[in-house]
mmCIF file of C-alpha atoms in Angstrom:
data_model
loop_
_atom_site.group_PDB
_atom_site.id
_atom_site.type_symbol
_atom_site.label_atom_id
_atom_site.label_comp_id
_atom_site.label_asym_id
_atom_site.label_seq_id
_atom_site.Cartn_x
_atom_site.Cartn_y
_atom_site.Cartn_z
ATOM 1 C CA MET A 1 8.756 -94.618 -8.628
ATOM 2 C CA ASP A 2 8.934 -91.436 -10.625
ATOM 3 C CA THR A 3 11.171 -88.816 -8.965
ATOM 4 C CA THR A 4 8.566 -86.115 -9.458
ATOM 5 C CA LEU A 5 5.940 -88.212 -7.660
ATOM 6 C CA ILE A 6 8.333 -88.843 -4.783
ATOM 7 C CA VAL A 7 8.975 -85.126 -4.452
ATOM 8 C CA VAL A 8 5.236 -84.415 -4.491
ATOM 9 C CA ILE A 9 4.610 -87.005 -1.784
ATOM 10 C CA ILE A 10 7.379 -85.546 0.378
ATOM 11 C CA VAL A 11 6.002 -82.039 -0.069
ATOM 12 C CA VAL A 12 2.496 -83.177 0.831
ATOM 13 C CA VAL A 13 3.771 -84.979 3.935
ATOM 14 C CA VAL A 14 5.751 -81.934 5.017
ATOM 15 C CA VAL A 15 2.721 -79.679 4.502
ATOM 16 C CA LEU A 16 0.457 -82.028 6.464
ATOM 17 C CA VAL A 17 2.945 -82.228 9.306
ATOM 18 C CA ALA A 18 3.270 -78.437 9.326
ATOM 19 C CA ILE A 19 -0.513 -78.071 9.415
ATOM 20 C CA GLY A 20 -0.725 -80.584 12.269
ATOM 21 C CA VAL A 21 1.953 -78.788 14.260
ATOM 22 C CA ALA A 22 0.300 -75.415 13.638
ATOM 23 C CA ALA A 23 -3.086 -76.780 14.706
ATOM 24 C CA TYR A 24 -1.545 -78.245 17.858
ATOM 25 C CA LEU A 25 0.162 -74.965 18.746
ATOM 26 C CA VAL A 26 -3.009 -72.968 18.126
ATOM 27 C CA GLY A 27 -5.001 -75.412 20.223
ATOM 28 C CA ALA A 28 -2.436 -75.270 23.009
ATOM 29 C CA ARG A 29 -2.516 -71.469 23.021
ATOM 30 C CA ARG A 30 -6.298 -71.505 23.154
ATOM 31 C CA ARG A 31 -6.315 -73.993 26.022
ATOM 32 C CA SER A 32 -3.776 -71.904 27.855
ATOM 33 C CA ALA A 33 -5.778 -68.712 27.337
ATOM 34 C CA ARG A 34 -8.996 -70.421 28.434
ATOM 35 C CA LEU A 35 -7.460 -71.803 31.618
ATOM 36 C CA ARG A 36 -5.838 -68.482 32.443
ATOM 37 C CA GLU A 37 -9.110 -66.619 31.900
ATOM 38 C CA HIS A 38 -11.229 -69.147 33.763
ATOM 39 C CA PHE A 39 -9.056 -69.658 36.829
ATOM 40 C CA GLY A 40 -7.614 -66.149 37.092
ATOM 41 C CA PRO A 41 -5.674 -65.884 40.389
ATOM 42 C CA GLU A 42 -5.877 -69.649 40.841
ATOM 43 C CA TYR A 43 -3.963 -70.030 37.562
ATOM 44 C CA GLU A 44 -1.257 -67.703 38.852
ATOM 45 C CA ARG A 45 -1.132 -69.527 42.177
ATOM 46 C CA THR A 46 -0.711 -72.915 40.488
ATOM 47 C CA LEU A 47 1.907 -71.499 38.151
ATOM 48 C CA ALA A 48 3.854 -70.143 41.132
ATOM 49 C CA GLU A 49 3.747 -73.603 42.735
ATOM 50 C CA THR A 50 4.982 -75.452 39.644
ATOM 51 C CA ASP A 51 7.131 -72.763 38.007
ATOM 52 C CA ASP A 52 6.148 -74.434 34.740
ATOM 53 C CA PRO A 53 3.192 -73.261 32.608
ATOM 54 C CA LYS A 54 2.655 -76.708 31.081
ATOM 55 C CA ALA A 55 2.656 -78.426 34.459
ATOM 56 C CA ALA A 56 0.316 -75.787 35.915
ATOM 57 C CA GLU A 57 -2.115 -76.106 33.031
ATOM 58 C CA ARG A 58 -1.985 -79.879 33.246
ATOM 59 C CA ARG A 59 -2.925 -79.678 36.928
ATOM 60 C CA LEU A 60 -5.803 -77.308 36.253
ATOM 61 C CA ALA A 61 -7.089 -79.395 33.341
ATOM 62 C CA GLU A 62 -6.983 -82.509 35.550
ATOM 63 C CA ARG A 63 -8.832 -80.551 38.228
ATOM 64 C CA GLU A 64 -11.582 -79.692 35.737
ATOM 65 C CA LYS A 65 -11.796 -83.321 34.613
ATOM 66 C CA ARG A 66 -12.108 -84.524 38.206
ATOM 67 C CA HIS A 67 -14.738 -81.876 38.895
ATOM 68 C CA ARG A 68 -16.846 -83.120 35.980
ATOM 69 C CA SER A 69 -16.901 -86.580 37.558
ATOM 70 C CA LEU A 70 -18.368 -85.244 40.824
ATOM 71 C CA ASP A 71 -22.030 -85.906 41.489
ATOM 72 C CA LEU A 72 -22.826 -82.333 42.499
ATOM 73 C CA ARG A 73 -26.371 -81.201 43.064
ATOM 74 C CA PRO A 74 -28.046 -77.830 43.559
ATOM 75 C CA LEU A 75 -29.707 -77.349 46.916
ATOM 76 C CA GLY A 76 -33.457 -77.297 47.185
ATOM 77 C CA GLU A 77 -35.120 -74.074 48.205
ATOM 78 C CA HIS A 78 -35.886 -75.334 51.705
ATOM 79 C CA GLU A 79 -32.333 -76.580 52.239
ATOM 80 C CA ARG A 80 -30.886 -73.319 51.006
ATOM 81 C CA ALA A 81 -33.134 -71.259 53.290
ATOM 82 C CA GLU A 82 -32.209 -73.439 56.261
ATOM 83 C CA PHE A 83 -28.496 -73.042 55.571
ATOM 84 C CA GLN A 84 -28.912 -69.293 55.180
ATOM 85 C CA ASN A 85 -30.695 -69.028 58.536
ATOM 86 C CA ARG A 86 -28.087 -71.157 60.222
ATOM 87 C CA TRP A 87 -25.332 -69.022 58.765
ATOM 88 C CA LEU A 88 -26.896 -65.942 60.325
ATOM 89 C CA GLY A 89 -26.567 -67.719 63.658
ATOM 90 C CA VAL A 90 -22.902 -68.481 63.009
ATOM 91 C CA GLN A 91 -22.281 -64.906 61.994
ATOM 92 C CA SER A 92 -24.118 -63.318 64.904
ATOM 93 C CA GLY A 93 -22.152 -65.520 67.293
ATOM 94 C CA PHE A 94 -19.078 -63.491 66.432
ATOM 95 C CA VAL A 95 -20.264 -60.766 68.803
ATOM 96 C CA ASP A 96 -19.875 -62.866 71.960
ATOM 97 C CA ASP A 97 -17.210 -65.347 70.879
ATOM 98 C CA PRO A 98 -15.135 -64.528 67.753
ATOM 99 C CA ASP A 99 -12.904 -67.582 68.198
ATOM 100 C CA ARG A 100 -15.848 -69.953 68.303
ATOM 101 C CA ALA A 101 -17.535 -68.172 65.381
ATOM 102 C CA VAL A 102 -14.520 -68.772 63.146
ATOM 103 C CA GLU A 103 -14.397 -72.419 64.178
ATOM 104 C CA ARG A 104 -18.105 -72.821 63.466
ATOM 105 C CA ALA A 105 -17.781 -71.007 60.134
ATOM 106 C CA ASP A 106 -15.072 -73.410 58.991
ATOM 107 C CA GLY A 107 -17.195 -76.416 59.877
ATOM 108 C CA PHE A 108 -20.268 -74.837 58.320
ATOM 109 C CA VAL A 109 -18.534 -74.412 54.953
ATOM 110 C CA THR A 110 -17.558 -78.083 55.003
ATOM 111 C CA GLU A 111 -21.147 -79.056 55.780
ATOM 112 C CA VAL A 112 -22.522 -77.001 52.878
ATOM 113 C CA MET A 113 -19.962 -78.474 50.492
ATOM 114 C CA SER A 114 -20.872 -81.984 51.631
ATOM 115 C CA ALA A 115 -24.567 -81.234 51.056
ATOM 116 C CA ARG A 116 -23.712 -80.107 47.531
ATOM 117 C CA GLY A 117 -21.848 -83.369 46.904
ATOM 118 C CA TYR A 118 -18.222 -82.289 47.225
ATOM 119 C CA PRO A 119 -15.749 -84.728 48.817
ATOM 120 C CA VAL A 120 -14.748 -83.052 52.078
ATOM 121 C CA ALA A 121 -12.179 -85.322 53.722
ATOM 122 C CA ASP A 122 -9.170 -83.198 52.721
ATOM 123 C CA PHE A 123 -8.946 -79.398 52.724
ATOM 124 C CA ASP A 124 -6.601 -79.111 49.742
ATOM 125 C CA ARG A 125 -8.916 -81.319 47.703
ATOM 126 C CA ARG A 126 -11.922 -79.233 48.787
ATOM 127 C CA ALA A 127 -10.198 -76.031 47.749
ATOM 128 C CA GLU A 128 -9.173 -77.459 44.387
ATOM 129 C CA ASP A 129 -12.652 -78.785 43.655
ATOM 130 C CA VAL A 130 -14.432 -75.577 44.572
ATOM 131 C CA SER A 131 -11.909 -73.520 42.591
ATOM 132 C CA VAL A 132 -13.277 -74.914 39.328
ATOM 133 C CA GLU A 133 -16.556 -73.017 39.777
ATOM 134 C CA HIS A 134 -15.403 -70.334 42.197
ATOM 135 C CA PRO A 135 -11.774 -69.485 41.376
ATOM 136 C CA ILE A 136 -12.035 -66.039 42.976
ATOM 137 C CA VAL A 137 -13.695 -66.954 46.246
ATOM 138 C CA VAL A 138 -11.431 -69.966 46.808
ATOM 139 C CA GLN A 139 -8.604 -67.526 47.506
ATOM 140 C CA ARG A 140 -10.679 -66.140 50.365
ATOM 141 C CA TYR A 141 -11.410 -69.663 51.559
ATOM 142 C CA ARG A 142 -7.704 -70.460 51.788
ATOM 143 C CA GLU A 143 -7.066 -67.225 53.646
ATOM 144 C CA ALA A 144 -9.879 -67.927 56.128
ATOM 145 C CA ARG A 145 -8.644 -71.459 56.690
ATOM 146 C CA GLU A 146 -5.129 -70.240 57.411
ATOM 147 C CA ILE A 147 -6.442 -67.690 59.925
ATOM 148 C CA SER A 148 -8.541 -70.421 61.539
ATOM 149 C CA ARG A 149 -5.502 -72.688 61.869
ATOM 150 C CA ARG A 150 -3.374 -69.931 63.361
ATOM 151 C CA ASN A 151 -6.179 -69.007 65.713
ATOM 152 C CA ALA A 152 -6.247 -72.570 67.025
ATOM 153 C CA ARG A 153 -2.655 -71.992 68.123
ATOM 154 C CA GLY A 154 -3.507 -68.561 69.567
ATOM 155 C CA GLY A 155 -2.384 -65.036 68.787
ATOM 156 C CA VAL A 156 -4.907 -63.980 66.122
ATOM 157 C CA ASP A 157 -6.488 -60.577 66.665
ATOM 158 C CA THR A 158 -10.176 -59.733 66.310
ATOM 159 C CA GLU A 159 -9.727 -57.981 62.985
ATOM 160 C CA GLU A 160 -8.223 -61.086 61.399
ATOM 161 C CA LEU A 161 -11.006 -63.202 62.848
ATOM 162 C CA ARG A 162 -13.559 -60.830 61.365
ATOM 163 C CA ARG A 163 -11.827 -61.105 58.004
ATOM 164 C CA ALA A 164 -11.958 -64.886 58.245
ATOM 165 C CA VAL A 165 -15.713 -64.832 58.904
ATOM 166 C CA THR A 166 -16.398 -62.541 55.942
ATOM 167 C CA SER A 167 -14.202 -64.747 53.747
ATOM 168 C CA TYR A 168 -16.056 -67.867 54.833
ATOM 169 C CA ARG A 169 -19.290 -66.032 54.135
ATOM 170 C CA ALA A 170 -18.182 -65.271 50.566
ATOM 171 C CA LEU A 171 -17.846 -69.004 49.904
ATOM 172 C CA VAL A 172 -21.064 -69.875 51.720
ATOM 173 C CA GLU A 173 -22.988 -67.403 49.579
ATOM 174 C CA ALA A 174 -21.345 -68.707 46.406
ATOM 175 C CA LEU A 175 -22.203 -72.305 47.287
ATOM 176 C CA LEU A 176 -25.781 -71.468 48.255
ATOM 177 C CA ASP A 177 -26.309 -69.381 45.119
ATOM 178 C CA GLU A 178 -27.214 -72.497 43.149
ATOM 179 C CA SER A 179 -30.795 -72.610 41.927
ATOM 180 C CA ASP A 180 -32.650 -75.764 40.946
ATOM 181 C CA ASP A 181 -32.489 -74.987 37.221
ATOM 182 C CA GLY A 182 -29.165 -76.788 36.842
ATOM 183 C CA ARG A 183 -27.021 -73.702 36.260
ATOM 184 C CA ARG A 184 -24.033 -75.503 37.751
ATOM 185 C CA GLY A 185 -21.686 -74.036 35.190
ATOM 186 C CA ALA A 186 -22.895 -70.478 35.698
ATOM 187 C CA GLY A 187 -19.946 -69.771 37.964
ATOM 188 C CA ARG A 188 -17.533 -69.676 35.022
ATOM 189 C CA ASN A 189 -14.804 -67.067 35.413
ATOM 190 C CA GLY A 190 -15.809 -66.733 39.050
ATOM 191 C CA ASP A 191 -18.545 -64.177 38.288
ATOM 192 C CA ARG A 192 -20.973 -65.458 40.865
ATOM 193 C CA GLY A 193 -18.253 -66.129 43.411
ATOM 194 C CA ASN A 194 -16.806 -62.686 42.784
ATOM 195 C CA ARG A 195 -20.169 -61.106 43.572
ATOM 196 C CA ALA A 196 -20.267 -63.101 46.812
ATOM 197 C CA ALA A 197 -16.810 -61.865 47.728
ATOM 198 C CA GLU A 198 -17.851 -58.284 47.021
ATOM 199 C CA ALA A 199 -20.928 -58.727 49.196
ATOM 200 C CA ALA A 200 -18.790 -60.023 52.033
ATOM 201 C CA ASP A 201 -16.508 -57.025 51.693
ATOM 202 C CA ARG A 202 -19.381 -54.623 52.393
ATOM 203 C CA VAL A 203 -18.669 -55.091 56.081
ATOM 204 C CA ASP A 204 -14.892 -54.710 55.824
ATOM 205 C CA GLY A 205 -13.650 -52.673 58.749
ATOM 206 C CA HIS A 206 -16.593 -53.690 60.921
ATOM 207 C CA ARG A 207 -17.564 -56.572 63.101
ATOM 208 C CA THR A 208 -20.354 -58.704 61.736
ATOM 209 C CA ASP A 209 -22.843 -57.353 64.274
ATOM 210 C CA GLY A 210 -22.711 -53.886 62.699
ATOM 211 C CA HIS A 211 -20.150 -52.543 65.209
ATOM 212 C CA ARG A 212 -16.646 -51.441 64.449
ATOM 213 C CA VAL A 213 -13.899 -53.584 65.903
ATOM 214 C CA ASP A 214 -13.083 -50.776 68.331
ATOM 215 C CA GLY A 215 -16.607 -51.036 69.737
ATOM 216 C CA HIS A 216 -18.200 -47.965 68.089
ATOM 217 C CA ARG A 217 -21.334 -48.200 66.004
ATOM 218 C CA ALA A 218 -20.743 -48.554 62.270
ATOM 219 C CA GLY A 219 -24.305 -47.639 61.341
ATOM 220 C CA ASP A 220 -27.801 -48.846 61.841
ATOM 221 C CA ARG A 221 -27.758 -51.518 59.173
ATOM 222 C CA ARG A 222 -27.897 -54.955 60.733
ATOM 223 C CA THR A 223 -25.785 -57.983 59.787
ATOM 224 C CA GLU A 224 -28.754 -59.638 58.141
ATOM 225 C CA GLU A 225 -29.024 -56.796 55.660
ATOM 226 C CA THR A 226 -25.461 -57.281 54.458
ATOM 227 C CA THR A 227 -26.149 -60.906 53.593
ATOM 228 C CA ARG A 228 -29.142 -60.283 51.365
#
């Protein structure tokens, strides 16, 4: 074979390999940026657990893949209204029995997730699955769950219990904010979940019955108004 032709072939191969490597690196950077933007604090949390960006991104990508395989469904209008009314009952129960209200709130979240089609047998799996659509609110869910677990052992004060209820409410509102038009992916970047978290925070510093934790009135607005 002519030496010139051999050189040309080698150059072409080298160029093609370089292009392939460059395309791979660009694609990897884009995937990394997308996952970081989409998952936000959940990305940072996973990175802290793995201490390896590639491993963290692999976990999150696998989480997205698993989420796509779920047979999730939006709730019908009647179901959603029923859940909303029941949640008001859970929330108002905080006045007389904060411990029981937190316990009920935890179970209520699981029930809503099950109605939506999420597997609910394992908490870590639930949190991972819900993080794909609600990466902001899932942080609140983990916090509420931890408070609930500590409360079962005793020693949790009323303010922490109140925070747990508002955190559970943020996830409840995010899960119920699913219309029948199939906008399942509308929670990208946690926008909808973030709004739910902000709504829950409107009662920060107050018990869910409109009273301050110290027993003084926080204003005339009722609990129901904060959940609209």
